[in-house]
């Protein structure tokens, strides 16, 4: 193998890694899927997954895998929820009406984009080119964000920003909000992702 080939393959890996962002190595699509056992393959193909949210504190996020994608569950604070209605004018699709990327389920077509106000459930993949946005929950001025930032997510690849409901801000490369997957609560502390009452 020549030096040229080594450099070229390294470069590909570096680009893929940086674009994966917060997805992490566990979600690196092709090599990971290829090593699945049959039951894992079935899970990646679409089986619903359960999440225990009993340990999730206000302001925290957990990630579960569904169909090989990271699904984020964020327990929003009262302060974060209070900011959401104030952001509508700055958002590209505040009422989740767009359907190009993924239609928002009816039960999440509200100000919080969720079944329960407190819990946001979204697929952590940017609607532009598929990078995984980073958590930027702390409000206030900081690099790559506006001075009036109220908390949300920043996609490191091309700078799209999303609020704490996964709604994309105007004039960003991402054409749509973060996807809300089908889900429902099995109890106050358990939810299932990949199934809802209509399924
Ligand atoms: S992939 Fe997110 S802004 Fe381009």
PDB file of C-alpha atoms and ligand atoms in Angstrom:
ATOM      1  CA  UNK A   1       0.000   0.000   0.000  1.00  0.00           C
ATOM      2  CA  UNK A   2       1.442   3.381  -0.939  1.00  0.00           C
ATOM      3  CA  UNK A   3       1.689   6.410   1.368  1.00  0.00           C
ATOM      4  CA  UNK A   4      -0.901   8.062  -0.815  1.00  0.00           C
ATOM      5  CA  UNK A   5      -3.440   5.300  -0.102  1.00  0.00           C
ATOM      6  CA  UNK A   6      -2.775   5.390   3.636  1.00  0.00           C
ATOM      7  CA  UNK A   7      -3.255   9.141   3.749  1.00  0.00           C
ATOM      8  CA  UNK A   8      -6.399   8.938   1.728  1.00  0.00           C
ATOM      9  CA  UNK A   9      -7.998   6.308   3.971  1.00  0.00           C
ATOM     10  CA  UNK A  10      -7.013   8.220   7.116  1.00  0.00           C
ATOM     11  CA  UNK A  11      -8.556  11.344   5.752  1.00  0.00           C
ATOM     12  CA  UNK A  12     -11.840   9.538   5.046  1.00  0.00           C
ATOM     13  CA  UNK A  13     -11.941   8.197   8.607  1.00  0.00           C
ATOM     14  CA  UNK A  14     -11.256  11.627  10.122  1.00  0.00           C
ATOM     15  CA  UNK A  15     -14.061  13.218   8.122  1.00  0.00           C
ATOM     16  CA  UNK A  16     -16.481  10.433   9.035  1.00  0.00           C
ATOM     17  CA  UNK A  17     -15.579  10.705  12.723  1.00  0.00           C
ATOM     18  CA  UNK A  18     -15.958  14.449  12.956  1.00  0.00           C
ATOM     19  CA  UNK A  19     -19.305  14.371  11.199  1.00  0.00           C
ATOM     20  CA  UNK A  20     -20.569  11.638  13.524  1.00  0.00           C
ATOM     21  CA  UNK A  21     -20.271  14.197  16.333  1.00  0.00           C
ATOM     22  CA  UNK A  22     -22.042  13.142  19.501  1.00  0.00           C
ATOM     23  CA  UNK A  23     -23.322   9.950  17.900  1.00  0.00           C
ATOM     24  CA  UNK A  24     -20.142   8.229  19.044  1.00  0.00           C
ATOM     25  CA  UNK A  25     -18.447   5.155  17.674  1.00  0.00           C
ATOM     26  CA  UNK A  26     -21.341   2.880  18.605  1.00  0.00           C
ATOM     27  CA  UNK A  27     -23.449   4.516  15.947  1.00  0.00           C
ATOM     28  CA  UNK A  28     -20.874   4.550  13.137  1.00  0.00           C
ATOM     29  CA  UNK A  29     -23.237   3.034  10.615  1.00  0.00           C
ATOM     30  CA  UNK A  30     -21.689   0.560   8.198  1.00  0.00           C
ATOM     31  CA  UNK A  31     -18.939  -1.306  10.095  1.00  0.00           C
ATOM     32  CA  UNK A  32     -21.070  -1.492  13.235  1.00  0.00           C
ATOM     33  CA  UNK A  33     -24.126  -2.927  11.497  1.00  0.00           C
ATOM     34  CA  UNK A  34     -21.990  -5.480   9.669  1.00  0.00           C
ATOM     35  CA  UNK A  35     -20.930  -6.995  12.999  1.00  0.00           C
ATOM     36  CA  UNK A  36     -24.461  -7.360  14.420  1.00  0.00           C
ATOM     37  CA  UNK A  37     -25.723 -10.742  15.592  1.00  0.00           C
ATOM     38  CA  UNK A  38     -29.111 -11.783  14.086  1.00  0.00           C
ATOM     39  CA  UNK A  39     -31.146 -10.430  17.031  1.00  0.00           C
ATOM     40  CA  UNK A  40     -29.261  -7.148  16.868  1.00  0.00           C
ATOM     41  CA  UNK A  41     -29.899  -7.011  13.147  1.00  0.00           C
ATOM     42  CA  UNK A  42     -33.630  -7.355  13.781  1.00  0.00           C
ATOM     43  CA  UNK A  43     -33.425  -4.549  16.310  1.00  0.00           C
ATOM     44  CA  UNK A  44     -31.599  -2.316  13.842  1.00  0.00           C
ATOM     45  CA  UNK A  45     -34.269  -3.085  11.252  1.00  0.00           C
ATOM     46  CA  UNK A  46     -36.980  -1.507  13.310  1.00  0.00           C
ATOM     47  CA  UNK A  47     -37.992  -3.264  16.524  1.00  0.00           C
ATOM     48  CA  UNK A  48     -39.191  -0.909  19.230  1.00  0.00           C
ATOM     49  CA  UNK A  49     -36.925  -0.261  22.207  1.00  0.00           C
ATOM     50  CA  UNK A  50     -37.813   0.548  25.797  1.00  0.00           C
ATOM     51  CA  UNK A  51     -36.180   3.264  27.838  1.00  0.00           C
ATOM     52  CA  UNK A  52     -36.123   3.571  31.622  1.00  0.00           C
ATOM     53  CA  UNK A  53     -36.121   7.274  32.413  1.00  0.00           C
ATOM     54  CA  UNK A  54     -36.399   6.943  36.201  1.00  0.00           C
ATOM     55  CA  UNK A  55     -32.821   8.191  36.711  1.00  0.00           C
ATOM     56  CA  UNK A  56     -33.075  11.194  34.399  1.00  0.00           C
ATOM     57  CA  UNK A  57     -32.851  14.469  36.321  1.00  0.00           C
ATOM     58  CA  UNK A  58     -34.116  17.869  35.098  1.00  0.00           C
ATOM     59  CA  UNK A  59     -31.634  19.249  32.572  1.00  0.00           C
ATOM     60  CA  UNK A  60     -30.190  15.822  31.697  1.00  0.00           C
ATOM     61  CA  UNK A  61     -30.211  13.850  28.455  1.00  0.00           C
ATOM     62  CA  UNK A  62     -29.962  10.134  27.782  1.00  0.00           C
ATOM     63  CA  UNK A  63     -29.521   8.341  24.468  1.00  0.00           C
ATOM     64  CA  UNK A  64     -31.007   5.061  23.317  1.00  0.00           C
ATOM     65  CA  UNK A  65     -30.494   3.337  19.999  1.00  0.00           C
ATOM     66  CA  UNK A  66     -33.445   2.758  17.685  1.00  0.00           C
ATOM     67  CA  UNK A  67     -33.052   1.484  14.122  1.00  0.00           C
ATOM     68  CA  UNK A  68     -29.334   2.138  14.446  1.00  0.00           C
ATOM     69  CA  UNK A  69     -29.988   5.802  15.199  1.00  0.00           C
ATOM     70  CA  UNK A  70     -29.441   7.745  18.429  1.00  0.00           C
ATOM     71  CA  UNK A  71     -32.676   8.817  20.060  1.00  0.00           C
ATOM     72  CA  UNK A  72     -32.331  11.506  22.680  1.00  0.00           C
ATOM     73  CA  UNK A  73     -34.571  11.822  25.692  1.00  0.00           C
ATOM     74  CA  UNK A  74     -34.147  15.162  27.418  1.00  0.00           C
ATOM     75  CA  UNK A  75     -35.817  16.049  30.678  1.00  0.00           C
ATOM     76  CA  UNK A  76     -36.290  19.776  30.285  1.00  0.00           C
ATOM     77  CA  UNK A  77     -36.260  22.200  33.187  1.00  0.00           C
ATOM     78  CA  UNK A  78     -39.057  24.664  33.893  1.00  0.00           C
ATOM     79  CA  UNK A  79     -36.773  27.480  32.724  1.00  0.00           C
ATOM     80  CA  UNK A  80     -36.062  25.717  29.421  1.00  0.00           C
ATOM     81  CA  UNK A  81     -39.761  25.102  28.823  1.00  0.00           C
ATOM     82  CA  UNK A  82     -40.614  28.716  29.601  1.00  0.00           C
ATOM     83  CA  UNK A  83     -38.343  29.915  26.768  1.00  0.00           C
ATOM     84  CA  UNK A  84     -39.934  27.814  24.014  1.00  0.00           C
ATOM     85  CA  UNK A  85     -42.997  29.992  23.236  1.00  0.00           C
ATOM     86  CA  UNK A  86     -40.758  33.079  22.982  1.00  0.00           C
ATOM     87  CA  UNK A  87     -38.669  31.613  20.150  1.00  0.00           C
ATOM     88  CA  UNK A  88     -41.333  31.064  17.490  1.00  0.00           C
ATOM     89  CA  UNK A  89     -40.425  34.080  15.338  1.00  0.00           C
ATOM     90  CA  UNK A  90     -36.807  32.960  15.083  1.00  0.00           C
ATOM     91  CA  UNK A  91     -37.654  29.403  14.015  1.00  0.00           C
ATOM     92  CA  UNK A  92     -38.090  28.002  10.500  1.00  0.00           C
ATOM     93  CA  UNK A  93     -41.047  25.772  11.370  1.00  0.00           C
ATOM     94  CA  UNK A  94     -42.229  26.520  14.913  1.00  0.00           C
ATOM     95  CA  UNK A  95     -45.413  24.452  14.596  1.00  0.00           C
ATOM     96  CA  UNK A  96     -43.781  21.407  12.996  1.00  0.00           C
ATOM     97  CA  UNK A  97     -45.808  21.579   9.791  1.00  0.00           C
ATOM     98  CA  UNK A  98     -43.054  20.609   7.382  1.00  0.00           C
ATOM     99  CA  UNK A  99     -42.997  17.041   6.156  1.00  0.00           C
ATOM    100  CA  UNK A 100     -39.967  16.899   3.824  1.00  0.00           C
ATOM    101  CA  UNK A 101     -37.580  15.318   6.306  1.00  0.00           C
ATOM    102  CA  UNK A 102     -39.909  13.505   8.687  1.00  0.00           C
ATOM    103  CA  UNK A 103     -43.486  14.245   9.616  1.00  0.00           C
ATOM    104  CA  UNK A 104     -43.908  15.112  13.273  1.00  0.00           C
ATOM    105  CA  UNK A 105     -46.449  12.796  14.929  1.00  0.00           C
ATOM    106  CA  UNK A 106     -49.687  14.547  15.812  1.00  0.00           C
ATOM    107  CA  UNK A 107     -49.122  14.095  19.551  1.00  0.00           C
ATOM    108  CA  UNK A 108     -45.902  16.086  19.262  1.00  0.00           C
ATOM    109  CA  UNK A 109     -47.259  18.907  17.095  1.00  0.00           C
ATOM    110  CA  UNK A 110     -47.436  21.325  19.996  1.00  0.00           C
ATOM    111  CA  UNK A 111     -45.253  23.967  21.607  1.00  0.00           C
ATOM    112  CA  UNK A 112     -43.058  21.356  23.302  1.00  0.00           C
ATOM    113  CA  UNK A 113     -43.001  18.826  20.448  1.00  0.00           C
ATOM    114  CA  UNK A 114     -43.650  16.071  22.935  1.00  0.00           C
ATOM    115  CA  UNK A 115     -46.303  14.001  24.661  1.00  0.00           C
ATOM    116  CA  UNK A 116     -45.284  15.137  28.127  1.00  0.00           C
ATOM    117  CA  UNK A 117     -44.136  18.714  28.347  1.00  0.00           C
ATOM    118  CA  UNK A 118     -41.094  17.807  30.402  1.00  0.00           C
ATOM    119  CA  UNK A 119     -39.645  15.086  28.152  1.00  0.00           C
ATOM    120  CA  UNK A 120     -38.302  15.786  24.671  1.00  0.00           C
ATOM    121  CA  UNK A 121     -37.824  12.676  22.505  1.00  0.00           C
ATOM    122  CA  UNK A 122     -36.035  13.243  19.179  1.00  0.00           C
ATOM    123  CA  UNK A 123     -33.713  11.457  16.795  1.00  0.00           C
ATOM    124  CA  UNK A 124     -30.285  13.053  17.257  1.00  0.00           C
ATOM    125  CA  UNK A 125     -29.492  13.434  13.564  1.00  0.00           C
ATOM    126  CA  UNK A 126     -29.375  16.761  11.746  1.00  0.00           C
ATOM    127  CA  UNK A 127     -31.841  17.135   8.871  1.00  0.00           C
ATOM    128  CA  UNK A 128     -29.130  18.696   6.676  1.00  0.00           C
ATOM    129  CA  UNK A 129     -26.513  16.012   5.988  1.00  0.00           C
ATOM    130  CA  UNK A 130     -26.908  13.670   8.918  1.00  0.00           C
ATOM    131  CA  UNK A 131     -24.361  14.829  11.497  1.00  0.00           C
ATOM    132  CA  UNK A 132     -25.252  14.565  15.152  1.00  0.00           C
ATOM    133  CA  UNK A 133     -25.742  17.941  16.852  1.00  0.00           C
ATOM    134  CA  UNK A 134     -24.024  18.720  20.165  1.00  0.00           C
ATOM    135  CA  UNK A 135     -25.758  19.652  23.404  1.00  0.00           C
ATOM    136  CA  UNK A 136     -25.637  23.368  24.082  1.00  0.00           C
ATOM    137  CA  UNK A 137     -27.995  23.554  27.015  1.00  0.00           C
ATOM    138  CA  UNK A 138     -26.299  26.440  28.799  1.00  0.00           C
ATOM    139  CA  UNK A 139     -27.821  29.807  27.807  1.00  0.00           C
ATOM    140  CA  UNK A 140     -25.794  32.901  26.966  1.00  0.00           C
ATOM    141  CA  UNK A 141     -23.064  33.951  24.523  1.00  0.00           C
ATOM    142  CA  UNK A 142     -20.558  31.280  23.503  1.00  0.00           C
ATOM    143  CA  UNK A 143     -18.579  30.324  20.377  1.00  0.00           C
ATOM    144  CA  UNK A 144     -20.661  29.585  17.251  1.00  0.00           C
ATOM    145  CA  UNK A 145     -23.884  30.677  18.944  1.00  0.00           C
ATOM    146  CA  UNK A 146     -25.799  33.977  19.066  1.00  0.00           C
ATOM    147  CA  UNK A 147     -25.552  36.198  22.126  1.00  0.00           C
ATOM    148  CA  UNK A 148     -29.196  35.632  22.993  1.00  0.00           C
ATOM    149  CA  UNK A 149     -28.827  31.841  22.990  1.00  0.00           C
ATOM    150  CA  UNK A 150     -31.395  30.178  25.272  1.00  0.00           C
ATOM    151  CA  UNK A 151     -30.112  26.613  25.129  1.00  0.00           C
ATOM    152  CA  UNK A 152     -30.561  23.877  22.543  1.00  0.00           C
ATOM    153  CA  UNK A 153     -28.354  21.996  20.084  1.00  0.00           C
ATOM    154  CA  UNK A 154     -25.630  23.024  17.626  1.00  0.00           C
ATOM    155  CA  UNK A 155     -24.738  20.926  14.610  1.00  0.00           C
ATOM    156  CA  UNK A 156     -20.927  21.124  14.341  1.00  0.00           C
ATOM    157  CA  UNK A 157     -20.843  20.289  10.631  1.00  0.00           C
ATOM    158  CA  UNK A 158     -22.406  23.434   9.127  1.00  0.00           C
ATOM    159  CA  UNK A 159     -23.715  25.401  12.090  1.00  0.00           C
ATOM    160  CA  UNK A 160     -27.431  24.609  12.181  1.00  0.00           C
ATOM    161  CA  UNK A 161     -28.984  25.374  15.540  1.00  0.00           C
ATOM    162  CA  UNK A 162     -32.031  23.841  17.202  1.00  0.00           C
ATOM    163  CA  UNK A 163     -33.952  24.891  20.298  1.00  0.00           C
ATOM    164  CA  UNK A 164     -34.782  22.706  23.303  1.00  0.00           C
ATOM    165  CA  UNK A 165     -37.706  21.258  21.341  1.00  0.00           C
ATOM    166  CA  UNK A 166     -35.460  20.251  18.411  1.00  0.00           C
ATOM    167  CA  UNK A 167     -36.878  23.026  16.200  1.00  0.00           C
ATOM    168  CA  UNK A 168     -34.434  24.442  13.685  1.00  0.00           C
ATOM    169  CA  UNK A 169     -33.707  28.172  13.621  1.00  0.00           C
ATOM    170  CA  UNK A 170     -34.316  30.214  10.455  1.00  0.00           C
ATOM    171  CA  UNK A 171     -31.701  30.632   7.719  1.00  0.00           C
ATOM    172  CA  UNK A 172     -29.675  27.558   8.642  1.00  0.00           C
ATOM    173  CA  UNK A 173     -28.564  24.757   6.304  1.00  0.00           C
ATOM    174  CA  UNK A 174     -30.815  22.205   8.028  1.00  0.00           C
ATOM    175  CA  UNK A 175     -34.176  22.252   6.224  1.00  0.00           C
ATOM    176  CA  UNK A 176     -36.255  20.793   9.018  1.00  0.00           C
ATOM    177  CA  UNK A 177     -36.669  20.175  12.709  1.00  0.00           C
ATOM    178  CA  UNK A 178     -35.147  17.130  14.409  1.00  0.00           C
ATOM    179  CA  UNK A 179     -37.312  14.069  13.851  1.00  0.00           C
ATOM    180  CA  UNK A 180     -39.704  12.986  16.590  1.00  0.00           C
ATOM    181  CA  UNK A 181     -39.879   9.174  16.415  1.00  0.00           C
ATOM    182  CA  UNK A 182     -43.077   7.275  17.197  1.00  0.00           C
ATOM    183  CA  UNK A 183     -43.150   6.696  20.951  1.00  0.00           C
ATOM    184  CA  UNK A 184     -45.443   6.363  23.918  1.00  0.00           C
ATOM    185  CA  UNK A 185     -45.238   6.118  27.681  1.00  0.00           C
ATOM    186  CA  UNK A 186     -45.702   2.697  29.273  1.00  0.00           C
ATOM    187  CA  UNK A 187     -45.621   4.259  32.751  1.00  0.00           C
ATOM    188  CA  UNK A 188     -44.297   7.459  34.334  1.00  0.00           C
ATOM    189  CA  UNK A 189     -40.756   6.112  34.139  1.00  0.00           C
ATOM    190  CA  UNK A 190     -40.776   3.864  31.062  1.00  0.00           C
ATOM    191  CA  UNK A 191     -41.331   4.695  27.469  1.00  0.00           C
ATOM    192  CA  UNK A 192     -41.176   2.765  24.252  1.00  0.00           C
ATOM    193  CA  UNK A 193     -39.600   4.156  21.101  1.00  0.00           C
ATOM    194  CA  UNK A 194     -40.681   2.858  17.712  1.00  0.00           C
ATOM    195  CA  UNK A 195     -44.325   2.288  18.637  1.00  0.00           C
ATOM    196  CA  UNK A 196     -47.223   4.535  19.418  1.00  0.00           C
ATOM    197  CA  UNK A 197     -50.925   4.106  19.949  1.00  0.00           C
ATOM    198  CA  UNK A 198     -51.538   4.099  16.215  1.00  0.00           C
ATOM    199  CA  UNK A 199     -49.011   1.360  15.462  1.00  0.00           C
TER     200      UNK A 199
HETATM  201  S1  LIG B   1     -25.208  18.310   8.804  1.00  0.00           S
HETATM  202 FE1  LIG B   1     -26.013  19.619  10.350  1.00  0.00          FE
HETATM  203  S2  LIG B   1     -25.704  21.574   9.536  1.00  0.00           S
HETATM  204 FE2  LIG B   1     -24.982  20.278   7.985  1.00  0.00          FE
END
